[in-house]
mmCIF file of N, CA and C in Angstrom:
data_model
loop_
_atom_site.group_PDB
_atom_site.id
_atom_site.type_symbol
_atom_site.label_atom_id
_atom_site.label_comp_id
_atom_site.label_asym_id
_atom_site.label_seq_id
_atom_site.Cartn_x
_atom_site.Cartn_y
_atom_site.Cartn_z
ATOM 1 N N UNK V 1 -16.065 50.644 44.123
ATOM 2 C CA UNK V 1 -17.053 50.084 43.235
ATOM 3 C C UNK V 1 -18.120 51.153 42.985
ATOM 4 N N UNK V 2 -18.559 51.612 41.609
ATOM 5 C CA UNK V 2 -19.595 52.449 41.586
ATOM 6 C C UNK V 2 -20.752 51.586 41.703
ATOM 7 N N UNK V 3 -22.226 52.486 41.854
ATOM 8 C CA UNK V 3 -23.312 51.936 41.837
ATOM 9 C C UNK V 3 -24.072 52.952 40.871
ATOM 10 N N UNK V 4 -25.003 52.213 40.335
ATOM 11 C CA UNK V 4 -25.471 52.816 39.050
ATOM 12 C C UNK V 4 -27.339 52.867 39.363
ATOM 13 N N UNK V 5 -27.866 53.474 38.750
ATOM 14 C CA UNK V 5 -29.323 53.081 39.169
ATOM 15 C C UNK V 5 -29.826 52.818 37.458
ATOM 16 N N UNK V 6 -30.363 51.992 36.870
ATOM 17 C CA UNK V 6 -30.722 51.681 35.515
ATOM 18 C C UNK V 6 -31.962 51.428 35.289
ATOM 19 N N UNK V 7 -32.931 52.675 34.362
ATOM 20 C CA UNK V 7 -34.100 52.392 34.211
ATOM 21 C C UNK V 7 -34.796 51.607 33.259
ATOM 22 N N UNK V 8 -35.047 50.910 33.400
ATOM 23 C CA UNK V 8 -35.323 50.079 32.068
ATOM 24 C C UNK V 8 -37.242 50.085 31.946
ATOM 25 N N UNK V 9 -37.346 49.889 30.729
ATOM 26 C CA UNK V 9 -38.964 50.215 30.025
ATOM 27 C C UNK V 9 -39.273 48.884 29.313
ATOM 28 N N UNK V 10 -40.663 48.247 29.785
ATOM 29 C CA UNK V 10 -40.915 47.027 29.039
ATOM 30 C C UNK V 10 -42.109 46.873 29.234
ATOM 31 N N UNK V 11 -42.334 46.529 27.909
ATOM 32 C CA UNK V 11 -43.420 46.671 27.013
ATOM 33 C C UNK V 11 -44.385 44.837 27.490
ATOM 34 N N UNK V 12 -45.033 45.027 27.873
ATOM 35 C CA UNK V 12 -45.948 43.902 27.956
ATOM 36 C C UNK V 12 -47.799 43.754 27.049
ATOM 37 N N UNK V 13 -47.697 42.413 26.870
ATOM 38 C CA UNK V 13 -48.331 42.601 25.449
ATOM 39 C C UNK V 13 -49.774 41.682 26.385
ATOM 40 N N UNK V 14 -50.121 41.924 27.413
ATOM 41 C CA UNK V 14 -51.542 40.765 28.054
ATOM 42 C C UNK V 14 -52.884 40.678 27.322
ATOM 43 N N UNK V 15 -53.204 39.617 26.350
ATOM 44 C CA UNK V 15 -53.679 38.588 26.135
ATOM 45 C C UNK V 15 -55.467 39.565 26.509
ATOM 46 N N UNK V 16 -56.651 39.801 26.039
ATOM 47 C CA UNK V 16 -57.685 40.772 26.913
ATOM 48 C C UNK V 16 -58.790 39.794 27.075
ATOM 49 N N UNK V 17 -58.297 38.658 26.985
ATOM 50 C CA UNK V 17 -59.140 37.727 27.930
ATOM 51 C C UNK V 17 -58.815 37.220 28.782
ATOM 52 N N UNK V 18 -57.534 37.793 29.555
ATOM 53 C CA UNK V 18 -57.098 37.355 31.021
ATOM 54 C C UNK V 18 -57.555 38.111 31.778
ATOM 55 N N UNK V 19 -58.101 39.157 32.143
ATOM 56 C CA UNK V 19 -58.835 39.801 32.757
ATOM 57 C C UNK V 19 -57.920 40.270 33.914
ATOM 58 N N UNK V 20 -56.849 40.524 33.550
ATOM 59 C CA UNK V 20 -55.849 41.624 34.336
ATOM 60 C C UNK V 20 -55.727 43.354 33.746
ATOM 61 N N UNK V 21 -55.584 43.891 35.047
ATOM 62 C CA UNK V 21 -55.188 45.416 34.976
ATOM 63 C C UNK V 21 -54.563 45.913 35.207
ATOM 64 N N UNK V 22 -54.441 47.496 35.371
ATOM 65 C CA UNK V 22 -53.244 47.863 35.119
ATOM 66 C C UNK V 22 -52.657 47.774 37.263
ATOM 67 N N UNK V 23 -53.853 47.226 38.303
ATOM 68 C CA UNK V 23 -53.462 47.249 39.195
ATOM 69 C C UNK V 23 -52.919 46.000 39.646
ATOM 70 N N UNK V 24 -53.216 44.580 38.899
ATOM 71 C CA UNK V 24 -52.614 43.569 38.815
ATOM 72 C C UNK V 24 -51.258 43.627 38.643
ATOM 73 N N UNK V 25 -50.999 44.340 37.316
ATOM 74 C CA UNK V 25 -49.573 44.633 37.002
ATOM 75 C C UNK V 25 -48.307 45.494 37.728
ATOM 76 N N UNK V 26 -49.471 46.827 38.331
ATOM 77 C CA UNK V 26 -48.750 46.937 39.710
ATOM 78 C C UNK V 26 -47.936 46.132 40.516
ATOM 79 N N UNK V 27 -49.008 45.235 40.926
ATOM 80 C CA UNK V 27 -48.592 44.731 42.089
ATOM 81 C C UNK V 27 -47.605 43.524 41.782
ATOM 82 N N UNK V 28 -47.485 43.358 40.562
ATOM 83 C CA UNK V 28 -46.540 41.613 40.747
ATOM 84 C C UNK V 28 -45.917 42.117 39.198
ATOM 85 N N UNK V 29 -45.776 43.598 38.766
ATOM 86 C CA UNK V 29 -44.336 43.470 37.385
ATOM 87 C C UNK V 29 -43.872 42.608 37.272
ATOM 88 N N UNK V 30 -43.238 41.369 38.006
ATOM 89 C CA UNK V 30 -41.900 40.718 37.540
ATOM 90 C C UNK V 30 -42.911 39.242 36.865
ATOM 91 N N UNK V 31 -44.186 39.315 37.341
ATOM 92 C CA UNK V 31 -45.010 38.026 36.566
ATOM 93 C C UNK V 31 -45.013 38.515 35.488
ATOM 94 N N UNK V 32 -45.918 39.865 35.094
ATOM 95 C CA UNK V 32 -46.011 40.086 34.006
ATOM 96 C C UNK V 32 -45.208 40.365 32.980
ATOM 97 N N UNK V 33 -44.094 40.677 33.182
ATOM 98 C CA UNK V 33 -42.852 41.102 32.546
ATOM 99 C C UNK V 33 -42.233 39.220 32.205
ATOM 100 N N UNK V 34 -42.330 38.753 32.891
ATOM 101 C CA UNK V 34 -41.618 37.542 32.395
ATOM 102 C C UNK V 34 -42.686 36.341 31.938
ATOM 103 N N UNK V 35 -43.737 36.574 31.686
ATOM 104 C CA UNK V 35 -44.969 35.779 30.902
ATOM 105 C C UNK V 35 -45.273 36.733 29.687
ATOM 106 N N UNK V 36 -45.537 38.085 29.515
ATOM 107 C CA UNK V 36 -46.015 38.975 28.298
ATOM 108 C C UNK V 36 -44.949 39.326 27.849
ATOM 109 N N UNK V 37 -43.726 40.128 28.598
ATOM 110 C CA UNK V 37 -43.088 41.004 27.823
ATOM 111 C C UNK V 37 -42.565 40.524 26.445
ATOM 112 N N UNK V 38 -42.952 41.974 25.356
ATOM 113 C CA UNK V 38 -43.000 41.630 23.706
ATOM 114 C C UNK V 38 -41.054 42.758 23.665
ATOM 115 N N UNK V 39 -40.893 43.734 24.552
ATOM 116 C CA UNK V 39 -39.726 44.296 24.399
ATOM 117 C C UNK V 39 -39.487 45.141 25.336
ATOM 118 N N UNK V 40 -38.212 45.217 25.499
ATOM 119 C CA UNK V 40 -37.796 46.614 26.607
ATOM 120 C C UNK V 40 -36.789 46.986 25.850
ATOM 121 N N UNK V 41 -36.204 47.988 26.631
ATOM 122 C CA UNK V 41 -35.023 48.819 26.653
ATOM 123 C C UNK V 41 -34.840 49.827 27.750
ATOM 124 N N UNK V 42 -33.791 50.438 27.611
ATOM 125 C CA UNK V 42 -32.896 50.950 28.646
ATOM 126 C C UNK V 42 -33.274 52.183 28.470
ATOM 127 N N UNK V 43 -33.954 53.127 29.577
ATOM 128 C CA UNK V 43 -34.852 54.030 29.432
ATOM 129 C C UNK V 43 -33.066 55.257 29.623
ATOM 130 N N UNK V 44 -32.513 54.884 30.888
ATOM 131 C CA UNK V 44 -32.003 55.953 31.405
ATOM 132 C C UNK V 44 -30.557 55.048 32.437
ATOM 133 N N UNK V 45 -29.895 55.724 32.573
ATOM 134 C CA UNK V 45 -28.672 55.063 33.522
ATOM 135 C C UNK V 45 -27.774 56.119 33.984
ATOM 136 N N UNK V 46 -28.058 56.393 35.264
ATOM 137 C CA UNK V 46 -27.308 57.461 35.799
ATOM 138 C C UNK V 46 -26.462 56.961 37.140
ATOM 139 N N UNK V 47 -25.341 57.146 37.241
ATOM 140 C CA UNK V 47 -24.259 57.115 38.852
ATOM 141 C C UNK V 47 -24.938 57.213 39.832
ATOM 142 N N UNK V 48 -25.149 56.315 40.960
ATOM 143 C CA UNK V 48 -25.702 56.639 42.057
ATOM 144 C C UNK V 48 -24.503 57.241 43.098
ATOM 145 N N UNK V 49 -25.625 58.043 43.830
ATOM 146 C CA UNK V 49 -23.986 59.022 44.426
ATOM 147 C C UNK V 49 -23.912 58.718 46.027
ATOM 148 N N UNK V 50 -22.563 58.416 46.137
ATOM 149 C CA UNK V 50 -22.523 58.196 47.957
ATOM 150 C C UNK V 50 -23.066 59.137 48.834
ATOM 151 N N UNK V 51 -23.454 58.921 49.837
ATOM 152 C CA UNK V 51 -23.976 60.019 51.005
ATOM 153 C C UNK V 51 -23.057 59.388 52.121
#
C-alpha cells in the first residue's frame, strides 16, 4: 500500500466581527475550515517514503 502526504490550501473567509485571529485559527483549523471555508485546493501531493 503506498502512503501519500497531500497538501491542501483553504481559504477561510471570518466574518471581522467575530473577533478571531490568526492565533485562534492556529489552534483549532478544523473549526475554522469547516464554519468559513469559501475554497481550497490541492497545494502539492508527494509519495511518502518507507524508512
Amino acid at each position: 500500500m503506498s502512503k501519500y502526504i497531500i497538501r491542501t490550501v483553504h481559504i477561510v473567509e471570518v466574518p471581522d466581527d467575530a473577533w478571531f485571529n490568526s492565533v485562534d485559527i492556529f489552534d483549532d483549523p478544523d473549526y475554522f475550515i469547516n464554519m468559513f471555508e469559501s475554497f481550497s485546493y490541492c497545494d502539492s501531493v508527494e509519495e511518502k517514503e518507507e524508512k
